[in-house]
Amino acid sequence: GITDYSKWDNIELSDDESDVHPNIEKGTWFRLKHQQRVQREEEEAKEVEQLTKDMAEAKEKLWQDISASEKEKQQAIIDKAKARLEKMEKNKKWNVDNICKVKEERTLVNHENASGSHSDGYSLPPSTEKDKSFMKGDALSEDT
């Protein structure tokens, strides 16, 4: 199939200079835009949480012994919540904070063992006496 790239149309740049109001200092404008974005995302998160809760309650009621009209009503609640969640995801504004997620964070430190080889199997080139004397600072006295 065809890949849908439409979600990339909603990228929101936090430091877009073409969006700066002429009467407001640039730093203040960026902070204001960031604050508005954070507030909007919090409101969206609350709405998603509420819709998810409403769907769960309606699904729970579907399993109970209720009338056909009540089942239709609960299914309508579920369908409406699903449609709203899909619409919110499709129209979601992407920005530096939500465009990607860290899946795994780790730091690898390569320790050299006594034989001069690293724990990953690689080894350093053998050092010569001249290299050792250079490291001590004797190399300058030899050349003069």
Short mmCIF file of N, CA, C and O in Angstrom, two decimals:
data_model
loop_
_atom_site.label_atom_id
_atom_site.label_comp_id
_atom_site.label_asym_id
_atom_site.label_seq_id
_atom_site.Cartn_x
_atom_site.Cartn_y
_atom_site.Cartn_z
N GLY A 1 0.71 -1.17 0.00
CA GLY A 1 0.00 0.00 0.00
C GLY A 1 0.78 1.28 0.00
O GLY A 1 2.00 1.33 0.00
N ILE A 2 0.01 2.28 0.05
CA ILE A 2 0.52 3.65 0.02
C ILE A 2 0.77 4.12 1.45
O ILE A 2 -0.05 3.92 2.33
N THR A 3 1.92 4.73 1.65
CA THR A 3 2.27 5.24 2.97
C THR A 3 1.64 6.62 3.17
O THR A 3 1.73 7.48 2.29
N ASP A 4 1.02 6.80 4.32
CA ASP A 4 0.36 8.07 4.63
C ASP A 4 1.33 8.96 5.41
O ASP A 4 1.66 8.67 6.55
N TYR A 5 1.77 10.03 4.78
CA TYR A 5 2.70 10.96 5.41
C TYR A 5 2.00 12.20 5.95
O TYR A 5 2.65 13.18 6.32
N SER A 6 0.69 12.19 6.02
CA SER A 6 -0.05 13.39 6.40
C SER A 6 0.23 13.84 7.84
O SER A 6 0.09 15.02 8.15
N LYS A 7 0.65 12.92 8.72
CA LYS A 7 0.91 13.34 10.09
C LYS A 7 2.07 14.32 10.17
O LYS A 7 2.17 15.11 11.10
N TRP A 8 2.97 14.29 9.19
CA TRP A 8 4.11 15.21 9.21
C TRP A 8 3.72 16.62 8.79
O TRP A 8 4.51 17.54 8.89
N ASP A 9 2.47 16.79 8.34
CA ASP A 9 1.98 18.13 8.01
C ASP A 9 1.72 18.95 9.27
O ASP A 9 1.59 20.16 9.20
N ASN A 10 1.61 18.28 10.41
CA ASN A 10 1.25 18.95 11.66
C ASN A 10 2.44 19.20 12.57
O ASN A 10 2.29 19.25 13.78
N ILE A 11 3.63 19.36 12.02
CA ILE A 11 4.80 19.62 12.86
C ILE A 11 4.76 21.08 13.31
O ILE A 11 4.59 22.00 12.52
N GLU A 12 4.93 21.27 14.61
CA GLU A 12 4.89 22.59 15.22
C GLU A 12 6.30 22.95 15.66
O GLU A 12 6.88 22.28 16.51
N LEU A 13 6.88 23.97 15.05
CA LEU A 13 8.24 24.37 15.37
C LEU A 13 8.22 25.36 16.52
O LEU A 13 7.54 26.37 16.46
N SER A 14 9.00 25.07 17.56
CA SER A 14 8.98 25.93 18.75
C SER A 14 9.72 27.23 18.52
O SER A 14 9.45 28.23 19.17
N ASP A 15 10.69 27.24 17.62
CA ASP A 15 11.47 28.46 17.40
C ASP A 15 11.29 28.98 15.97
O ASP A 15 12.22 29.45 15.35
N ASP A 16 10.07 28.88 15.46
CA ASP A 16 9.78 29.35 14.11
C ASP A 16 9.73 30.88 14.13
O ASP A 16 8.79 31.47 14.64
N GLU A 17 10.75 31.50 13.56
CA GLU A 17 10.86 32.95 13.61
C GLU A 17 9.83 33.66 12.74
O GLU A 17 9.56 34.84 12.92
N SER A 18 9.24 32.96 11.78
CA SER A 18 8.22 33.60 10.93
C SER A 18 6.91 33.77 11.70
O SER A 18 6.03 34.50 11.26
N ASP A 19 6.81 33.12 12.85
CA ASP A 19 5.58 33.15 13.64
C ASP A 19 5.65 34.18 14.78
O ASP A 19 4.74 34.28 15.57
N VAL A 20 6.73 34.94 14.88
CA VAL A 20 6.93 35.87 15.99
C VAL A 20 6.04 37.10 15.82
O VAL A 20 5.95 37.67 14.74
N HIS A 21 5.40 37.50 16.93
CA HIS A 21 4.58 38.70 16.93
C HIS A 21 5.51 39.92 16.93
O HIS A 21 6.48 39.96 17.68
N PRO A 22 5.22 40.93 16.11
CA PRO A 22 6.15 42.07 15.98
C PRO A 22 6.30 42.91 17.25
O PRO A 22 7.32 43.57 17.42
N ASN A 23 5.31 42.89 18.13
CA ASN A 23 5.36 43.74 19.32
C ASN A 23 5.81 43.00 20.57
O ASN A 23 5.78 43.56 21.66
N ILE A 24 6.19 41.72 20.44
CA ILE A 24 6.61 40.93 21.59
C ILE A 24 8.03 40.44 21.37
O ILE A 24 8.37 39.97 20.29
N GLU A 25 8.86 40.56 22.40
CA GLU A 25 10.26 40.11 22.33
C GLU A 25 10.28 38.62 22.00
O GLU A 25 9.45 37.85 22.47
N LYS A 26 11.25 38.21 21.18
CA LYS A 26 11.30 36.84 20.65
C LYS A 26 11.32 35.78 21.75
O LYS A 26 10.58 34.81 21.69
N GLY A 27 12.16 35.92 22.76
CA GLY A 27 12.25 34.94 23.84
C GLY A 27 10.93 34.80 24.59
O GLY A 27 10.50 33.69 24.94
N THR A 28 10.30 35.93 24.86
CA THR A 28 9.01 35.93 25.55
C THR A 28 7.96 35.23 24.69
O THR A 28 7.14 34.46 25.20
N TRP A 29 7.98 35.51 23.40
CA TRP A 29 7.03 34.89 22.47
C TRP A 29 7.20 33.36 22.46
O TRP A 29 6.23 32.62 22.52
N PHE A 30 8.46 32.89 22.41
CA PHE A 30 8.72 31.45 22.40
C PHE A 30 8.25 30.80 23.69
O PHE A 30 7.68 29.71 23.68
N ARG A 31 8.49 31.46 24.83
CA ARG A 31 8.03 30.93 26.12
C ARG A 31 6.51 30.86 26.16
O ARG A 31 5.93 29.90 26.66
N LEU A 32 5.85 31.89 25.64
CA LEU A 32 4.39 31.93 25.59
C LEU A 32 3.85 30.79 24.73
O LEU A 32 2.92 30.08 25.13
N LYS A 33 4.45 30.60 23.56
CA LYS A 33 4.02 29.52 22.67
C LYS A 33 4.23 28.15 23.33
O LYS A 33 3.39 27.26 23.24
N HIS A 34 5.37 28.00 24.03
CA HIS A 34 5.65 26.73 24.72
C HIS A 34 4.63 26.49 25.82
O HIS A 34 4.12 25.37 25.97
N GLN A 35 4.33 27.53 26.58
CA GLN A 35 3.35 27.41 27.67
C GLN A 35 1.98 27.02 27.10
O GLN A 35 1.30 26.16 27.66
N GLN A 36 1.58 27.65 25.99
CA GLN A 36 0.31 27.31 25.37
C GLN A 36 0.30 25.86 24.88
O GLN A 36 -0.70 25.16 25.03
N ARG A 37 1.42 25.42 24.31
CA ARG A 37 1.51 24.05 23.81
C ARG A 37 1.40 23.05 24.96
O ARG A 37 0.67 22.07 24.87
N VAL A 38 2.12 23.31 26.05
CA VAL A 38 2.08 22.41 27.22
C VAL A 38 0.66 22.36 27.78
O VAL A 38 0.16 21.27 28.10
N GLN A 39 0.01 23.51 27.87
CA GLN A 39 -1.36 23.56 28.40
C GLN A 39 -2.31 22.78 27.48
O GLN A 39 -3.15 22.00 27.95
N ARG A 40 -2.17 22.96 26.16
CA ARG A 40 -3.02 22.24 25.21
C ARG A 40 -2.80 20.73 25.32
O ARG A 40 -3.76 19.95 25.31
N GLU A 41 -1.53 20.31 25.44
CA GLU A 41 -1.23 18.88 25.55
C GLU A 41 -1.79 18.29 26.84
O GLU A 41 -2.26 17.14 26.85
N GLU A 42 -1.76 19.06 27.94
CA GLU A 42 -2.34 18.58 29.20
C GLU A 42 -3.85 18.40 29.06
O GLU A 42 -4.41 17.42 29.54
N GLU A 43 -4.51 19.35 28.39
CA GLU A 43 -5.95 19.25 28.18
C GLU A 43 -6.29 18.05 27.30
O GLU A 43 -7.26 17.32 27.57
N GLU A 44 -5.49 17.83 26.25
CA GLU A 44 -5.70 16.68 25.38
C GLU A 44 -5.50 15.37 26.14
O GLU A 44 -6.26 14.42 25.96
N ALA A 45 -4.49 15.33 27.01
CA ALA A 45 -4.23 14.12 27.79
C ALA A 45 -5.40 13.83 28.73
O ALA A 45 -5.80 12.67 28.89
N LYS A 46 -5.97 14.88 29.34
CA LYS A 46 -7.13 14.70 30.21
C LYS A 46 -8.32 14.17 29.41
O LYS A 46 -9.05 13.29 29.87
N GLU A 47 -8.51 14.71 28.20
CA GLU A 47 -9.62 14.26 27.37
C GLU A 47 -9.43 12.80 26.95
O GLU A 47 -10.37 12.01 26.98
N VAL A 48 -8.21 12.43 26.58
CA VAL A 48 -7.92 11.04 26.20
C VAL A 48 -8.19 10.12 27.39
O VAL A 48 -8.80 9.05 27.24
N GLU A 49 -7.76 10.54 28.57
CA GLU A 49 -7.99 9.73 29.78
C GLU A 49 -9.48 9.55 30.03
O GLU A 49 -9.94 8.44 30.34
N GLN A 50 -10.25 10.64 29.89
CA GLN A 50 -11.69 10.56 30.12
C GLN A 50 -12.38 9.68 29.08
O GLN A 50 -13.23 8.85 29.41
N LEU A 51 -11.99 9.82 27.81
CA LEU A 51 -12.58 9.00 26.75
C LEU A 51 -12.26 7.52 26.97
O LEU A 51 -13.13 6.65 26.79
N THR A 52 -11.04 7.23 27.37
CA THR A 52 -10.63 5.85 27.64
C THR A 52 -11.44 5.28 28.80
O THR A 52 -11.90 4.12 28.75
N LYS A 53 -11.63 6.09 29.82
CA LYS A 53 -12.42 5.66 30.99
C LYS A 53 -13.88 5.40 30.58
O LYS A 53 -14.46 4.39 30.97
N ASP A 54 -14.45 6.32 29.78
CA ASP A 54 -15.83 6.16 29.32
C ASP A 54 -15.99 4.88 28.49
O ASP A 54 -16.98 4.16 28.63
N MET A 55 -14.99 4.62 27.63
CA MET A 55 -15.04 3.40 26.81
C MET A 55 -14.99 2.15 27.67
O MET A 55 -15.74 1.19 27.44
N ALA A 56 -14.12 2.16 28.67
CA ALA A 56 -13.98 0.99 29.55
C ALA A 56 -15.28 0.74 30.32
O ALA A 56 -15.72 -0.41 30.44
N GLU A 57 -15.90 1.82 30.81
CA GLU A 57 -17.17 1.68 31.54
C GLU A 57 -18.27 1.15 30.62
O GLU A 57 -19.06 0.28 31.02
N ALA A 58 -18.32 1.67 29.39
CA ALA A 58 -19.35 1.23 28.45
C ALA A 58 -19.14 -0.24 28.07
O ALA A 58 -20.10 -1.01 27.95
N LYS A 59 -17.88 -0.65 27.87
CA LYS A 59 -17.59 -2.05 27.54
C LYS A 59 -17.99 -2.96 28.70
O LYS A 59 -18.51 -4.06 28.48
N GLU A 60 -17.73 -2.50 29.92
CA GLU A 60 -18.11 -3.28 31.11
C GLU A 60 -19.63 -3.46 31.17
O GLU A 60 -20.12 -4.54 31.47
N LYS A 61 -20.38 -2.39 30.86
CA LYS A 61 -21.84 -2.46 30.89
C LYS A 61 -22.37 -3.38 29.80
O LYS A 61 -23.43 -3.99 29.97
N LEU A 62 -21.65 -3.48 28.66
CA LEU A 62 -22.09 -4.37 27.58
C LEU A 62 -22.12 -5.82 28.03
O LEU A 62 -22.92 -6.61 27.54
N TRP A 63 -21.25 -6.18 28.96
CA TRP A 63 -21.18 -7.56 29.45
C TRP A 63 -22.26 -7.85 30.49
O TRP A 63 -22.50 -9.01 30.82
N GLN A 64 -22.88 -6.80 31.01
CA GLN A 64 -23.93 -7.01 32.00
C GLN A 64 -25.24 -7.37 31.32
O GLN A 64 -25.41 -7.18 30.11
N ASP A 65 -26.18 -7.83 32.10
CA ASP A 65 -27.50 -8.21 31.56
C ASP A 65 -28.35 -6.96 31.46
O ASP A 65 -29.01 -6.55 32.42
N ILE A 66 -28.30 -6.31 30.27
CA ILE A 66 -29.06 -5.07 30.06
C ILE A 66 -29.92 -5.22 28.80
O ILE A 66 -29.72 -6.12 28.00
N SER A 67 -30.85 -4.29 28.63
CA SER A 67 -31.76 -4.34 27.49
C SER A 67 -31.03 -4.04 26.18
O SER A 67 -29.92 -3.49 26.18
N ALA A 68 -31.64 -4.37 25.08
CA ALA A 68 -31.05 -4.14 23.76
C ALA A 68 -30.84 -2.65 23.50
O ALA A 68 -29.83 -2.24 22.92
N SER A 69 -31.79 -1.82 23.92
CA SER A 69 -31.65 -0.37 23.70
C SER A 69 -30.49 0.18 24.53
O SER A 69 -29.77 1.08 24.07
N GLU A 70 -30.30 -0.36 25.74
CA GLU A 70 -29.18 0.08 26.58
C GLU A 70 -27.85 -0.36 25.96
O GLU A 70 -26.86 0.36 26.00
N LYS A 71 -27.83 -1.58 25.37
CA LYS A 71 -26.62 -2.06 24.69
C LYS A 71 -26.27 -1.16 23.51
O LYS A 71 -25.10 -0.84 23.29
N GLU A 72 -27.29 -0.76 22.75
CA GLU A 72 -27.06 0.15 21.62
C GLU A 72 -26.50 1.49 22.11
O GLU A 72 -25.60 2.07 21.49
N LYS A 73 -27.04 1.96 23.22
CA LYS A 73 -26.58 3.23 23.80
C LYS A 73 -25.11 3.12 24.21
O LYS A 73 -24.31 4.01 23.93
N GLN A 74 -24.74 2.02 24.86
CA GLN A 74 -23.35 1.83 25.31
C GLN A 74 -22.41 1.67 24.10
O GLN A 74 -21.30 2.19 24.10
N GLN A 75 -22.88 0.96 23.07
CA GLN A 75 -22.07 0.80 21.86
C GLN A 75 -21.86 2.15 21.17
O GLN A 75 -20.78 2.42 20.64
N ALA A 76 -22.88 3.00 21.19
CA ALA A 76 -22.77 4.33 20.60
C ALA A 76 -21.73 5.16 21.37
O ALA A 76 -20.94 5.90 20.76
N ILE A 77 -21.69 5.02 22.69
CA ILE A 77 -20.69 5.72 23.50
C ILE A 77 -19.29 5.26 23.10
O ILE A 77 -18.38 6.07 22.92
N ILE A 78 -19.14 3.93 22.95
CA ILE A 78 -17.83 3.38 22.57
C ILE A 78 -17.42 3.88 21.19
O ILE A 78 -16.28 4.33 20.99
N ASP A 79 -18.35 3.83 20.23
CA ASP A 79 -18.04 4.26 18.86
C ASP A 79 -17.68 5.74 18.80
O ASP A 79 -16.74 6.14 18.10
N LYS A 80 -18.42 6.55 19.55
CA LYS A 80 -18.16 7.99 19.57
C LYS A 80 -16.79 8.28 20.18
O LYS A 80 -16.02 9.10 19.66
N ALA A 81 -16.45 7.58 21.26
CA ALA A 81 -15.15 7.78 21.92
C ALA A 81 -14.01 7.33 21.00
O ALA A 81 -12.99 8.01 20.88
N LYS A 82 -14.18 6.18 20.33
CA LYS A 82 -13.16 5.70 19.39
C LYS A 82 -12.94 6.70 18.27
O LYS A 82 -11.80 6.99 17.90
N ALA A 83 -14.03 7.22 17.71
CA ALA A 83 -13.94 8.19 16.62
C ALA A 83 -13.21 9.45 17.08
O ALA A 83 -12.36 9.99 16.35
N ARG A 84 -13.51 9.91 18.28
CA ARG A 84 -12.85 11.12 18.81
C ARG A 84 -11.36 10.86 19.03
O ARG A 84 -10.52 11.71 18.70
N LEU A 85 -11.02 9.70 19.59
CA LEU A 85 -9.61 9.37 19.81
C LEU A 85 -8.85 9.28 18.49
O LEU A 85 -7.72 9.77 18.38
N GLU A 86 -9.46 8.67 17.48
CA GLU A 86 -8.82 8.58 16.16
C GLU A 86 -8.62 9.97 15.55
O GLU A 86 -7.57 10.25 14.97
N LYS A 87 -9.62 10.83 15.69
CA LYS A 87 -9.53 12.19 15.15
C LYS A 87 -8.43 12.96 15.87
O LYS A 87 -7.64 13.68 15.24
N MET A 88 -8.35 12.80 17.19
CA MET A 88 -7.31 13.49 17.96
C MET A 88 -5.92 13.03 17.54
O MET A 88 -5.00 13.83 17.39
N GLU A 89 -5.75 11.73 17.34
CA GLU A 89 -4.45 11.19 16.93
C GLU A 89 -4.08 11.67 15.53
O GLU A 89 -2.93 12.01 15.27
N LYS A 90 -5.05 11.71 14.64
CA LYS A 90 -4.77 12.14 13.26
C LYS A 90 -4.39 13.61 13.21
O LYS A 90 -3.52 14.01 12.43
N ASN A 91 -5.02 14.44 14.04
CA ASN A 91 -4.79 15.88 14.00
C ASN A 91 -3.78 16.35 15.05
O ASN A 91 -3.65 17.54 15.29
N LYS A 92 -3.12 15.40 15.67
CA LYS A 92 -2.16 15.73 16.73
C LYS A 92 -1.03 16.62 16.19
O LYS A 92 -0.49 16.36 15.12
N LYS A 93 -0.71 17.65 16.93
CA LYS A 93 0.41 18.53 16.58
C LYS A 93 1.69 17.89 17.07
O LYS A 93 1.81 17.53 18.23
N TRP A 94 2.66 17.74 16.19
CA TRP A 94 3.95 17.16 16.53
C TRP A 94 4.93 18.27 16.85
O TRP A 94 4.97 19.29 16.18
N ASN A 95 5.74 18.06 17.89
CA ASN A 95 6.75 19.05 18.27
C ASN A 95 7.96 18.32 18.83
O ASN A 95 8.01 17.10 18.89
N VAL A 96 8.92 19.10 19.27
CA VAL A 96 10.19 18.53 19.73
C VAL A 96 10.00 17.60 20.94
O VAL A 96 10.77 16.68 21.13
N ASP A 97 8.97 17.81 21.72
CA ASP A 97 8.76 17.00 22.93
C ASP A 97 8.07 15.67 22.65
O ASP A 97 8.25 14.72 23.41
N ASN A 98 7.27 15.58 21.59
CA ASN A 98 6.51 14.35 21.40
C ASN A 98 6.77 13.65 20.06
O ASN A 98 6.10 12.67 19.75
N ILE A 99 7.70 14.14 19.28
CA ILE A 99 7.91 13.57 17.95
C ILE A 99 8.62 12.22 18.01
O ILE A 99 8.49 11.39 17.13
N CYS A 100 9.37 11.99 19.08
CA CYS A 100 10.03 10.70 19.24
C CYS A 100 10.09 10.34 20.72
O CYS A 100 9.94 11.20 21.58
N LYS A 101 10.32 9.07 20.96
CA LYS A 101 10.39 8.58 22.34
C LYS A 101 11.67 7.78 22.51
O LYS A 101 12.07 7.05 21.62
N VAL A 102 12.28 7.90 23.67
CA VAL A 102 13.47 7.11 23.99
C VAL A 102 13.00 5.71 24.36
O VAL A 102 12.22 5.54 25.29
N LYS A 103 13.48 4.72 23.63
CA LYS A 103 13.10 3.34 23.90
C LYS A 103 14.02 2.72 24.95
O LYS A 103 13.59 1.96 25.79
N GLU A 104 15.30 3.03 24.86
CA GLU A 104 16.27 2.45 25.77
C GLU A 104 17.39 3.45 25.95
O GLU A 104 17.85 4.06 25.00
N GLU A 105 17.82 3.62 27.17
CA GLU A 105 18.90 4.54 27.45
C GLU A 105 19.96 3.78 28.23
O GLU A 105 19.67 3.21 29.27
N ARG A 106 21.17 3.74 27.69
CA ARG A 106 22.24 3.05 28.39
C ARG A 106 23.58 3.64 27.99
O ARG A 106 23.71 4.24 26.94
N THR A 107 24.55 3.43 28.83
CA THR A 107 25.91 3.90 28.59
C THR A 107 26.84 2.71 28.64
O THR A 107 26.79 1.92 29.58
N LEU A 108 27.67 2.57 27.63
CA LEU A 108 28.64 1.49 27.60
C LEU A 108 30.02 2.08 27.85
O LEU A 108 30.40 3.05 27.22
N VAL A 109 30.75 1.49 28.76
CA VAL A 109 32.11 1.93 29.06
C VAL A 109 33.03 0.78 28.71
O VAL A 109 32.83 -0.34 29.17
N ASN A 110 34.02 1.06 27.89
CA ASN A 110 34.95 0.04 27.46
C ASN A 110 36.13 0.03 28.41
O ASN A 110 36.87 1.00 28.52
N HIS A 111 36.31 -1.05 29.13
CA HIS A 111 37.42 -1.16 30.08
C HIS A 111 38.55 -1.97 29.45
O HIS A 111 38.32 -2.99 28.81
N GLU A 112 39.77 -1.50 29.64
CA GLU A 112 40.93 -2.22 29.13
C GLU A 112 41.37 -3.22 30.19
O GLU A 112 41.52 -2.88 31.36
N ASN A 113 41.57 -4.47 29.78
CA ASN A 113 42.03 -5.44 30.77
C ASN A 113 43.56 -5.46 30.80
O ASN A 113 44.22 -4.73 30.07
N ALA A 114 44.14 -6.30 31.61
CA ALA A 114 45.59 -6.30 31.85
C ALA A 114 46.40 -6.62 30.60
O ALA A 114 47.53 -6.16 30.46
N SER A 115 45.85 -7.37 29.66
CA SER A 115 46.61 -7.75 28.46
C SER A 115 46.69 -6.63 27.44
O SER A 115 47.35 -6.77 26.42
N GLY A 116 46.02 -5.52 27.68
CA GLY A 116 46.06 -4.41 26.74
C GLY A 116 44.93 -4.46 25.73
O GLY A 116 44.80 -3.56 24.93
N SER A 117 44.13 -5.50 25.76
CA SER A 117 43.01 -5.55 24.83
C SER A 117 41.75 -5.07 25.54
O SER A 117 41.63 -5.18 26.76
N HIS A 118 40.85 -4.53 24.77
CA HIS A 118 39.61 -4.03 25.33
C HIS A 118 38.64 -5.18 25.49
O HIS A 118 38.78 -6.23 24.87
N SER A 119 37.61 -4.96 26.30
CA SER A 119 36.63 -6.00 26.56
C SER A 119 35.83 -6.35 25.31
O SER A 119 35.18 -7.38 25.26
N ASP A 120 35.85 -5.50 24.29
CA ASP A 120 35.11 -5.80 23.07
C ASP A 120 35.92 -6.64 22.08
O ASP A 120 35.47 -6.92 20.98
N GLY A 121 37.15 -7.05 22.44
CA GLY A 121 37.94 -7.91 21.58
C GLY A 121 39.00 -7.17 20.79
O GLY A 121 39.88 -7.78 20.21
N TYR A 122 38.91 -5.85 20.73
CA TYR A 122 39.91 -5.08 19.99
C TYR A 122 41.11 -4.84 20.88
O TYR A 122 41.01 -4.75 22.08
N SER A 123 42.28 -4.70 20.27
CA SER A 123 43.46 -4.41 21.08
C SER A 123 44.16 -3.18 20.52
O SER A 123 44.01 -2.83 19.36
N LEU A 124 44.90 -2.54 21.38
CA LEU A 124 45.66 -1.37 20.98
C LEU A 124 46.94 -1.82 20.27
O LEU A 124 47.45 -2.90 20.54
N PRO A 125 47.46 -0.99 19.37
CA PRO A 125 48.72 -1.36 18.71
C PRO A 125 49.83 -1.43 19.76
O PRO A 125 49.81 -0.68 20.75
N PRO A 126 50.79 -2.30 19.56
CA PRO A 126 51.86 -2.41 20.55
C PRO A 126 52.66 -1.12 20.63
O PRO A 126 52.94 -0.48 19.62
N SER A 127 53.01 -0.74 21.83
CA SER A 127 53.77 0.50 22.00
C SER A 127 55.26 0.19 21.94
O SER A 127 55.71 -0.89 22.30
N THR A 128 56.02 1.15 21.47
CA THR A 128 57.46 0.99 21.37
C THR A 128 58.12 1.75 22.52
O THR A 128 57.47 2.53 23.22
N GLU A 129 59.40 1.53 22.69
CA GLU A 129 60.15 2.24 23.73
C GLU A 129 60.11 3.74 23.48
O GLU A 129 60.02 4.54 24.40
N LYS A 130 60.16 4.14 22.20
CA LYS A 130 60.13 5.57 21.86
C LYS A 130 58.79 6.18 22.29
O LYS A 130 58.74 7.29 22.80
N ASP A 131 57.66 5.41 22.08
CA ASP A 131 56.36 5.89 22.50
C ASP A 131 56.31 6.09 24.00
O ASP A 131 55.81 7.09 24.50
N LYS A 132 56.87 5.14 24.74
CA LYS A 132 56.88 5.23 26.20
C LYS A 132 57.69 6.43 26.67
O LYS A 132 57.28 7.15 27.58
N SER A 133 58.83 6.66 26.04
CA SER A 133 59.66 7.80 26.45
C SER A 133 58.97 9.10 26.07
O SER A 133 59.09 10.10 26.79
N PHE A 134 58.26 9.12 24.96
CA PHE A 134 57.53 10.32 24.56
C PHE A 134 56.45 10.65 25.58
O PHE A 134 56.25 11.80 25.94
N MET A 135 55.79 9.61 26.06
CA MET A 135 54.72 9.81 27.04
C MET A 135 55.28 10.36 28.35
O MET A 135 54.60 11.09 29.05
N LYS A 136 56.53 10.03 28.67
CA LYS A 136 57.15 10.52 29.90
C LYS A 136 57.69 11.94 29.72
O LYS A 136 58.02 12.60 30.67
N GLY A 137 57.82 12.39 28.47
CA GLY A 137 58.36 13.72 28.21
C GLY A 137 59.83 13.69 27.84
O GLY A 137 60.45 14.74 27.68
N ASP A 138 60.41 12.50 27.67
CA ASP A 138 61.82 12.38 27.32
C ASP A 138 62.08 12.60 25.84
O ASP A 138 63.21 12.80 25.42
N ALA A 139 61.03 12.54 25.01
CA ALA A 139 61.21 12.59 23.57
C ALA A 139 61.82 13.93 23.13
O ALA A 139 62.60 13.99 22.19
N LEU A 140 61.49 14.99 23.82
CA LEU A 140 62.01 16.30 23.43
C LEU A 140 63.51 16.39 23.66
O LEU A 140 64.23 16.98 22.87
N SER A 141 63.99 15.78 24.70
CA SER A 141 65.43 15.84 25.00
C SER A 141 66.23 15.01 24.01
O SER A 141 67.38 15.32 23.74
N GLU A 142 65.62 13.93 23.43
CA GLU A 142 66.34 13.09 22.49
C GLU A 142 66.54 13.80 21.16
O GLU A 142 67.57 13.64 20.51
N ASP A 143 65.58 14.60 20.73
CA ASP A 143 65.64 15.25 19.42
C ASP A 143 66.59 16.44 19.41
O ASP A 143 67.06 16.85 18.37
N THR A 144 66.90 17.02 20.53
CA THR A 144 67.72 18.24 20.58
C THR A 144 69.19 17.96 20.70
O THR A 144 69.70 16.95 20.85
#
